[in-house]
Short mmCIF file of C-alpha atoms in Angstrom, two decimals:
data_model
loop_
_atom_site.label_atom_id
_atom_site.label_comp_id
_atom_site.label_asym_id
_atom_site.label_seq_id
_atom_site.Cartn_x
_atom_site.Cartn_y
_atom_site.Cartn_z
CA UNK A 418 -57.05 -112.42 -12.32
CA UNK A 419 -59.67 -111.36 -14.86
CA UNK A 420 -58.71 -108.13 -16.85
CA UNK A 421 -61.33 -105.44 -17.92
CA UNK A 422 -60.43 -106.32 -21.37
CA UNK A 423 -63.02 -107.65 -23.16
CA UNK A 424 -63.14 -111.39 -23.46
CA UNK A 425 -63.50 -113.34 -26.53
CA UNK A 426 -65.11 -116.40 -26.64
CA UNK A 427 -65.25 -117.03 -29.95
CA UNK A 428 -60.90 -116.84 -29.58
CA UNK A 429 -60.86 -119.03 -26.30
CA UNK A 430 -63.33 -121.58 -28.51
CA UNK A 431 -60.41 -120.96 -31.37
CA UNK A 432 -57.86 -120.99 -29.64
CA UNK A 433 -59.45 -124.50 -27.81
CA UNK A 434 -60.24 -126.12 -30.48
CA UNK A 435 -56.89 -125.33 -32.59
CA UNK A 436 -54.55 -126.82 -29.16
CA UNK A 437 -57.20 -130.04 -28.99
CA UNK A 438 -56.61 -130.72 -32.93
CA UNK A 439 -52.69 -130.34 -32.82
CA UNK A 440 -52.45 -132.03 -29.76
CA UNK A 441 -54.35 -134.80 -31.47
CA UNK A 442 -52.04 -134.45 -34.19
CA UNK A 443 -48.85 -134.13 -32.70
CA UNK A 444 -49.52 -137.59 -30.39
CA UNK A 445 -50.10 -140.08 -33.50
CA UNK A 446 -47.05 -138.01 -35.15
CA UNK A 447 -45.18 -139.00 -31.88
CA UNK A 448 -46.65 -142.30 -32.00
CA UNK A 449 -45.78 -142.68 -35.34
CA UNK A 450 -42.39 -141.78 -34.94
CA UNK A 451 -41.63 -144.24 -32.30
CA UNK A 452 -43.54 -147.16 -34.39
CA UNK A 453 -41.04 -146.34 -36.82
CA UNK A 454 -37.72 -145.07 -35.10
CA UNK A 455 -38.57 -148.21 -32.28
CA UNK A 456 -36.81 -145.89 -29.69
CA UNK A 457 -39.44 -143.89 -27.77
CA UNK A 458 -37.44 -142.78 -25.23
CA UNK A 459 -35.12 -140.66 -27.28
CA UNK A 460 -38.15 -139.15 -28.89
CA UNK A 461 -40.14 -138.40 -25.44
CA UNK A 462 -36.94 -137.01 -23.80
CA UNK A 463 -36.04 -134.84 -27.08
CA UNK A 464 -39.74 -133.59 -27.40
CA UNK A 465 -40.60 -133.30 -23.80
CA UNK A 466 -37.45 -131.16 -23.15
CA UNK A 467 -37.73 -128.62 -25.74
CA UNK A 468 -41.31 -128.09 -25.33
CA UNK A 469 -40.43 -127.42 -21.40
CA UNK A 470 -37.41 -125.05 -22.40
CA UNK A 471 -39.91 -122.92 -25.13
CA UNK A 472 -42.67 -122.50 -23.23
CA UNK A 473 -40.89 -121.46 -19.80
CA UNK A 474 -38.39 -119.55 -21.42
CA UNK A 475 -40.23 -118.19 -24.60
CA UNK A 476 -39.90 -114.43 -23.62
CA UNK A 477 -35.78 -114.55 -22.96
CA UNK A 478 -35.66 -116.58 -26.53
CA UNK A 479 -37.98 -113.94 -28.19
CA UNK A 480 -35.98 -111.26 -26.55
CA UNK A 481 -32.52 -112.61 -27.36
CA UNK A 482 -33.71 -113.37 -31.14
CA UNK A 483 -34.88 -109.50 -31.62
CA UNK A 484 -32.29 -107.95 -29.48
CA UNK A 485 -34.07 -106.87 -27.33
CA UNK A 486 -33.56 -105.54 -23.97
CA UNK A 487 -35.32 -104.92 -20.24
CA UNK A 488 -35.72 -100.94 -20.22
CA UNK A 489 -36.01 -99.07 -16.52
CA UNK A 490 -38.87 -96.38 -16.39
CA UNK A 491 -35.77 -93.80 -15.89
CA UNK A 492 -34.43 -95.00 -19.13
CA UNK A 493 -37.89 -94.83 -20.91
CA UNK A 494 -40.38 -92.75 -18.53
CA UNK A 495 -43.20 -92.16 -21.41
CA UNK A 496 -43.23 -95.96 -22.43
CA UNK A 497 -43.47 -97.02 -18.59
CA UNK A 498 -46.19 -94.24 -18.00
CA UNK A 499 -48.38 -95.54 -21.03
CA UNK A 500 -48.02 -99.06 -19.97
CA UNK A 501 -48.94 -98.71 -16.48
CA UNK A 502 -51.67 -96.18 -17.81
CA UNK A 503 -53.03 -98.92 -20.02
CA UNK A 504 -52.46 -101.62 -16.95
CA UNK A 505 -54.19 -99.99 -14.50
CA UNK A 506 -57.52 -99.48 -16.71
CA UNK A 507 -57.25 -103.08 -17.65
CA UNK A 508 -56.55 -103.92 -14.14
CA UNK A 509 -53.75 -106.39 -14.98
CA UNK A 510 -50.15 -106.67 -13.72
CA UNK A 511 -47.87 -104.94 -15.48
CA UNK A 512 -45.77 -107.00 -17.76
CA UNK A 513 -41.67 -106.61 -18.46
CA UNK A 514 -41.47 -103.52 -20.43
CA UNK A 515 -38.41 -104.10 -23.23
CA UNK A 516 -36.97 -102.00 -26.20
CA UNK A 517 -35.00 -103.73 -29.19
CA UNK A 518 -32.84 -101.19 -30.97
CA UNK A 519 -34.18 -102.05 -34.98
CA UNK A 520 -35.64 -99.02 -37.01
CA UNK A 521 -38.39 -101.21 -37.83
CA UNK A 522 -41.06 -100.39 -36.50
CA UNK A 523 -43.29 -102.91 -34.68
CA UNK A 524 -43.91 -104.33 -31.18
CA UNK A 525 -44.42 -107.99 -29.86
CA UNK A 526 -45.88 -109.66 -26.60
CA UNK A 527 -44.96 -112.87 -25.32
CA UNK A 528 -44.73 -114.87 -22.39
CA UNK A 529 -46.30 -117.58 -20.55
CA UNK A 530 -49.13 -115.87 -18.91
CA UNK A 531 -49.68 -112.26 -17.42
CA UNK A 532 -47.49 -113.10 -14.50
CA UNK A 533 -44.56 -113.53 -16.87
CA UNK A 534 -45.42 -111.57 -19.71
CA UNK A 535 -43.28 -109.24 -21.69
CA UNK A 536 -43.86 -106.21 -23.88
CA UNK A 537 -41.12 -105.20 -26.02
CA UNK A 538 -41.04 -102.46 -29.09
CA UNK A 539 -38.79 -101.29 -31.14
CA UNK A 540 -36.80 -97.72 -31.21
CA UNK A 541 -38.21 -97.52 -34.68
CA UNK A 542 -41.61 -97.69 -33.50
CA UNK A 543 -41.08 -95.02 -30.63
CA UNK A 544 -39.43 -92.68 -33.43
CA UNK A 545 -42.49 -92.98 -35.74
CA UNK A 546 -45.92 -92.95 -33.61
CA UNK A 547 -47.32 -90.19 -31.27
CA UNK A 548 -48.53 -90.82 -27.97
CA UNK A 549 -52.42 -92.12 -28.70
CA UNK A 550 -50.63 -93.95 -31.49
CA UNK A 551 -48.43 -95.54 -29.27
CA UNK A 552 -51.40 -96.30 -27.13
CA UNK A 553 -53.24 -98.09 -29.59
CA UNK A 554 -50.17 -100.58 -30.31
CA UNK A 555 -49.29 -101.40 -26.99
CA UNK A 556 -53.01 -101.92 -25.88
CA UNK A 557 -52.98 -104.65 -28.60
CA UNK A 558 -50.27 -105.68 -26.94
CA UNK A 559 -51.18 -105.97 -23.48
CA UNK A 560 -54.94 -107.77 -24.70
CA UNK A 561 -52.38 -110.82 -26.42
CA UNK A 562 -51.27 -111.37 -22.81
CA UNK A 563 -55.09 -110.65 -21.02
CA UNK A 564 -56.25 -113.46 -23.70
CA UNK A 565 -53.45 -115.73 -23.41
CA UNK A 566 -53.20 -116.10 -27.01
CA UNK A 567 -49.29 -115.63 -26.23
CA UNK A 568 -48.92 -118.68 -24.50
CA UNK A 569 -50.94 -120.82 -27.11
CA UNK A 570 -49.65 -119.18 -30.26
CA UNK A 571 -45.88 -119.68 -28.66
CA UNK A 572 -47.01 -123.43 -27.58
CA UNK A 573 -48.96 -124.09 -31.11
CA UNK A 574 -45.68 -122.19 -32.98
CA UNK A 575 -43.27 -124.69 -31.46
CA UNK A 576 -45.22 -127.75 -32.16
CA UNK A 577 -44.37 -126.94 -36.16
CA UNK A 578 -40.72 -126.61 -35.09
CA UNK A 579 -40.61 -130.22 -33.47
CA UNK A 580 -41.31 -131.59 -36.92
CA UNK A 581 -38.54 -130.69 -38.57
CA UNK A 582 -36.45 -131.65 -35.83
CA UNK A 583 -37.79 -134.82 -35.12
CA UNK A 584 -36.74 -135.29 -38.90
CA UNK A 585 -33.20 -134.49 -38.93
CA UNK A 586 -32.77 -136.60 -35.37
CA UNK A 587 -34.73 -139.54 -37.64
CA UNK A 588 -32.63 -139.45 -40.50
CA UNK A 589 -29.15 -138.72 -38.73
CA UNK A 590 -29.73 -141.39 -35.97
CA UNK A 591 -30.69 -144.29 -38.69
CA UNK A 592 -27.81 -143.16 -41.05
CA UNK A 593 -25.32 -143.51 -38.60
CA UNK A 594 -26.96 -146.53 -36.68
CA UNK A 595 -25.18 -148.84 -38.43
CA UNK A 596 -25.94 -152.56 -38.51
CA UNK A 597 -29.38 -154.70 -40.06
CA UNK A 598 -30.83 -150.68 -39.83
CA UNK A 599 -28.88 -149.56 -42.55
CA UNK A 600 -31.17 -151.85 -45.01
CA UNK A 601 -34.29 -149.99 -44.19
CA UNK A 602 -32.57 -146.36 -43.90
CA UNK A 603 -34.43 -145.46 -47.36
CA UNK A 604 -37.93 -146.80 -46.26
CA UNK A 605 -37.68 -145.47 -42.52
CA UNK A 606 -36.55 -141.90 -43.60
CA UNK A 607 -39.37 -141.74 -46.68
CA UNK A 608 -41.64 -142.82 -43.91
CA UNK A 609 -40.85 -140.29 -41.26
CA UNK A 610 -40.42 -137.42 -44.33
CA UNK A 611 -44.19 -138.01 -45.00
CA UNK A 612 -45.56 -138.49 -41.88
CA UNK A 613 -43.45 -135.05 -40.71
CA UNK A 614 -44.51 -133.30 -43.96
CA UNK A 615 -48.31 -134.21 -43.63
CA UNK A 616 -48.08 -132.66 -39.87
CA UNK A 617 -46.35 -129.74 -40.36
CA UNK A 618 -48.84 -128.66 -43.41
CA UNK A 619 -52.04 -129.56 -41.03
CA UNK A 620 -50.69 -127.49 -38.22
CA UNK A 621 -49.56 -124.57 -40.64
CA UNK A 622 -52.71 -123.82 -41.91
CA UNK A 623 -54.42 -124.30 -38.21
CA UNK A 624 -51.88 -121.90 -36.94
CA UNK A 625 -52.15 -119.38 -39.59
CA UNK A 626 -55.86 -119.38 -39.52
CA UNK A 627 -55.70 -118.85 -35.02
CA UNK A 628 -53.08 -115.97 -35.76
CA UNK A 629 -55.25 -114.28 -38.23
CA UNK A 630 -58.12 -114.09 -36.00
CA UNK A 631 -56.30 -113.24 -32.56
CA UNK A 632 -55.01 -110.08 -34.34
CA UNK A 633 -58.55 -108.96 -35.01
CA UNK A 634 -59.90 -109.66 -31.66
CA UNK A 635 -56.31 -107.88 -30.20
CA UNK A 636 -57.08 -104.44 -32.51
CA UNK A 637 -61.43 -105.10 -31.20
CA UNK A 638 -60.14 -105.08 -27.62
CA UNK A 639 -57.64 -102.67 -28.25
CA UNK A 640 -60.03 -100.21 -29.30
CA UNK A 641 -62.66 -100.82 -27.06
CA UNK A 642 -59.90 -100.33 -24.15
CA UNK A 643 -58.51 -97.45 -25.33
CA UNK A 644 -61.86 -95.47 -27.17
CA UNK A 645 -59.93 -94.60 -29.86
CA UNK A 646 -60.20 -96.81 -32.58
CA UNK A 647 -58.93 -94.17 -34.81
CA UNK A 648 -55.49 -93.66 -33.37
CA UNK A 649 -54.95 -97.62 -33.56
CA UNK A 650 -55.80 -98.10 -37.25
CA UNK A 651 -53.55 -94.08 -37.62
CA UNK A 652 -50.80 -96.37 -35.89
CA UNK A 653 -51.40 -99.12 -38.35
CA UNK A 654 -51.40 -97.21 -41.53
CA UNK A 655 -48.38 -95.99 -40.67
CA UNK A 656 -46.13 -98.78 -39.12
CA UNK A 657 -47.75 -100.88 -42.54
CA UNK A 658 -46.44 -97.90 -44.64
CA UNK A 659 -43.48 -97.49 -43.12
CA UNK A 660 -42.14 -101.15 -43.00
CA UNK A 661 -42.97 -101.25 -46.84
CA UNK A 662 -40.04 -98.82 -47.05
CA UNK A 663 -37.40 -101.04 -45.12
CA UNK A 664 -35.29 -103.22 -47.83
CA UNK A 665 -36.23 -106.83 -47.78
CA UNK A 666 -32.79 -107.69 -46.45
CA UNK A 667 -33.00 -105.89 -43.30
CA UNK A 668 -36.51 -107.46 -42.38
CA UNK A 669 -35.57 -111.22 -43.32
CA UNK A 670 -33.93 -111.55 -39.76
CA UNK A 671 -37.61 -110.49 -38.19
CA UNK A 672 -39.89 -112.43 -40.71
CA UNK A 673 -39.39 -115.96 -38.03
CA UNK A 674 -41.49 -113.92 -35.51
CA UNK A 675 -44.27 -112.36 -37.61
CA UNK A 676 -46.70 -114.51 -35.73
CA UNK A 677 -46.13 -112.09 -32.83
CA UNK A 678 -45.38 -108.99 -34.15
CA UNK A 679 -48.17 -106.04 -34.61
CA UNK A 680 -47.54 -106.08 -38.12
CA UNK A 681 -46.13 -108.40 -39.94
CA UNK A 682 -42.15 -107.75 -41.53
CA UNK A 683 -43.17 -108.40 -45.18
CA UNK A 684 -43.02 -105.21 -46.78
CA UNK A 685 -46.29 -105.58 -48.51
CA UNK A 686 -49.54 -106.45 -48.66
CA UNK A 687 -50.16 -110.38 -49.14
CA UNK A 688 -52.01 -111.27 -52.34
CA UNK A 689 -53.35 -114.84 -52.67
CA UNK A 690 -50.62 -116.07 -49.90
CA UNK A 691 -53.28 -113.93 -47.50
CA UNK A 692 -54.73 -117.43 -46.95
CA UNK A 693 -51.46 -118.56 -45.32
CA UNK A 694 -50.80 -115.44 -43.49
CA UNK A 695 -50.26 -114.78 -40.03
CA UNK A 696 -52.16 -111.53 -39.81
CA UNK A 697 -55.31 -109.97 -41.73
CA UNK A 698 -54.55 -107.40 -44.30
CA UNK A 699 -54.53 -104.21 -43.42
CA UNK A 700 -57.69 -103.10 -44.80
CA UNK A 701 -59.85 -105.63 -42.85
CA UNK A 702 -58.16 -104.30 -39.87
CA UNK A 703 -59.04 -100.84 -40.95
CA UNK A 704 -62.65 -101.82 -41.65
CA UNK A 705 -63.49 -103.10 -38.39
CA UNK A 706 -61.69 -100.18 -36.44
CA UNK A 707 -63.92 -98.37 -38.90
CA UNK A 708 -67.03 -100.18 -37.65
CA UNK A 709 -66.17 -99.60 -34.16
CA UNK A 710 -65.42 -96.02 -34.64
CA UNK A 711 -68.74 -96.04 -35.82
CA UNK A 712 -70.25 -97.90 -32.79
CA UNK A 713 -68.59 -95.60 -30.24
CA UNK A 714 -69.34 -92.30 -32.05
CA UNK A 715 -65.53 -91.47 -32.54
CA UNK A 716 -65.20 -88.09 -34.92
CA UNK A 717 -62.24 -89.07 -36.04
CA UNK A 718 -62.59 -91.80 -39.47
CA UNK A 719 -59.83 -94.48 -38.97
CA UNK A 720 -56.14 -94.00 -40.75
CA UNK A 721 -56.76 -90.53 -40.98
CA UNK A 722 -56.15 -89.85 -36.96
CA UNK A 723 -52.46 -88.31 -36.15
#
């Protein structure tokens, strides 16, 4: 079913053209590997499993990883009202609504499409926003799953996880194999290190640069949705303030999911690393809400709404 969120096609041609490359990428690693290992079956089976296992059960993972947890709308009636609110103007179904107990304050989609979808924030969010604030965040939300950027973000994610476990399987399975293998352990592992290596760099930087741009075109349709650009980039000012606050420590735990988070959990503002982040900085977020503001007539300037 087609949402009323605006579509994207310069994402759908990103997000096309980034699954075409790494699945380009990831078949002569694969082929590589099994030139090299000489047991394809192990490394079919191994791959072919886990990518079944992420992608059908990416939301329970996410969930389980963040602590979060499937909230009733008696438990949370204002989150359920905004969500089916935002659902029914985007005319999609509604996805799981969740709450993770962390004073951070953020909020993550994920799921396999809309059908199975899930839309989870945290208590620290809930604390900190008002209600159009709220909006704003879990509009960007809900326009991950209308775009299906969750689904290829979690399937392009987990292709940069296979790597490094196709390397320790490599290097465990000739070390132990005993026999005329135990000659070539060196050359075989060096072999597999670089080809792994080369792979996981490629698909970094194609990832990155996706994840970047599907956050702008989440806070465009966002605001479009909504018509209140102002009260999403309010939202953002604050949840970017906010998590600045939080000591390192406590956010190291979230910092393996900043690829779906609203935000990311780095406590500040990326400097030349921006190249290899997951999201824009805040201030080209801002500026675009700005430009949109603009565009709708909205009398409120962005980061100054609340």
């Amino acid at each position: 079913m087609q949402s009323r969120f605006r579509s994207d096609r310069r994402l759908t041609v990103r997000m096309t053209v980034t699954l075409f490359l790494l699945g380009l990428l990831y078949v002569g690693f694969i082929a590589a590997l099994i030139t090299l290992l000489r047991s394809w079956v192990l490394v079919v089976v191994l791959v072919g499993a886990m990518f079944v296992a992420q992608f059908w059960f990416s939301d329970r993972i996410a969930l389980f990883a963040m602590h979060g947890r499937v909230v009733e709308r008696e438990q949370y009636p204002e989150l359920h009202a905004v969500v089916d609110r935002l659902c029914a103007i985007a005319d999609m179904p509604k996805p799981v609504v969740a709450v993770s107990d962390m004073d951070m304050p953020n909020a993550f989609a994920t799921g396999r499409n809309p059908d199975h979808a899930v839309v989870c924030v945290t208590t620290g969010l809930l604390r900190r926003l008002d209600p159009a604030e709220l909006e704003g965040v879990l509009a960007h939300e809900l326009s991950h799953v209308a775009h299906k950027d969750v689904a290829v973000i979690t399937v392009a994610s987990f292709l940069g996880v296979i790597a490094g476990l196709i390397v320790r399987f490599a290097f465990y399975s000739q070390l132990f194999g005993g026999g005329r293998r135990d000659q070539n352990t060196a050359a075989v592992f060096a072999a597999v290190l670089g080809v792994s290596a080369a792979v996981y760099a490629i698909s970094f930087l194609l990832i990155r640069a996706l994840s970047r741009y599907r956050e702008l075109a989440a806070d465009r349709a966002a605001a479009h949705l909504t018509g209140r650009p102002s009260a999403l980039a309010s939202a953002l000012t604050k949840v970017t303030g906010d998590i600045a606050r939080i000591p390192s420590e406590d956010l190291r735990t979230a910092q393996a999911f900043n690829a779906f988070y609203f935000t990311p959990a780095t406590g500040k503002e990326p400097g030349i690393e921006r190249f290899f982040s997951t999201h824009p900085t805040l201030q080209q977020r801002l500026d675009q809400l700005g430009r949109i503001s603009a565009e709708l007539g909205e009398a409120t300037a962005p980061g100054k709404a609340g």
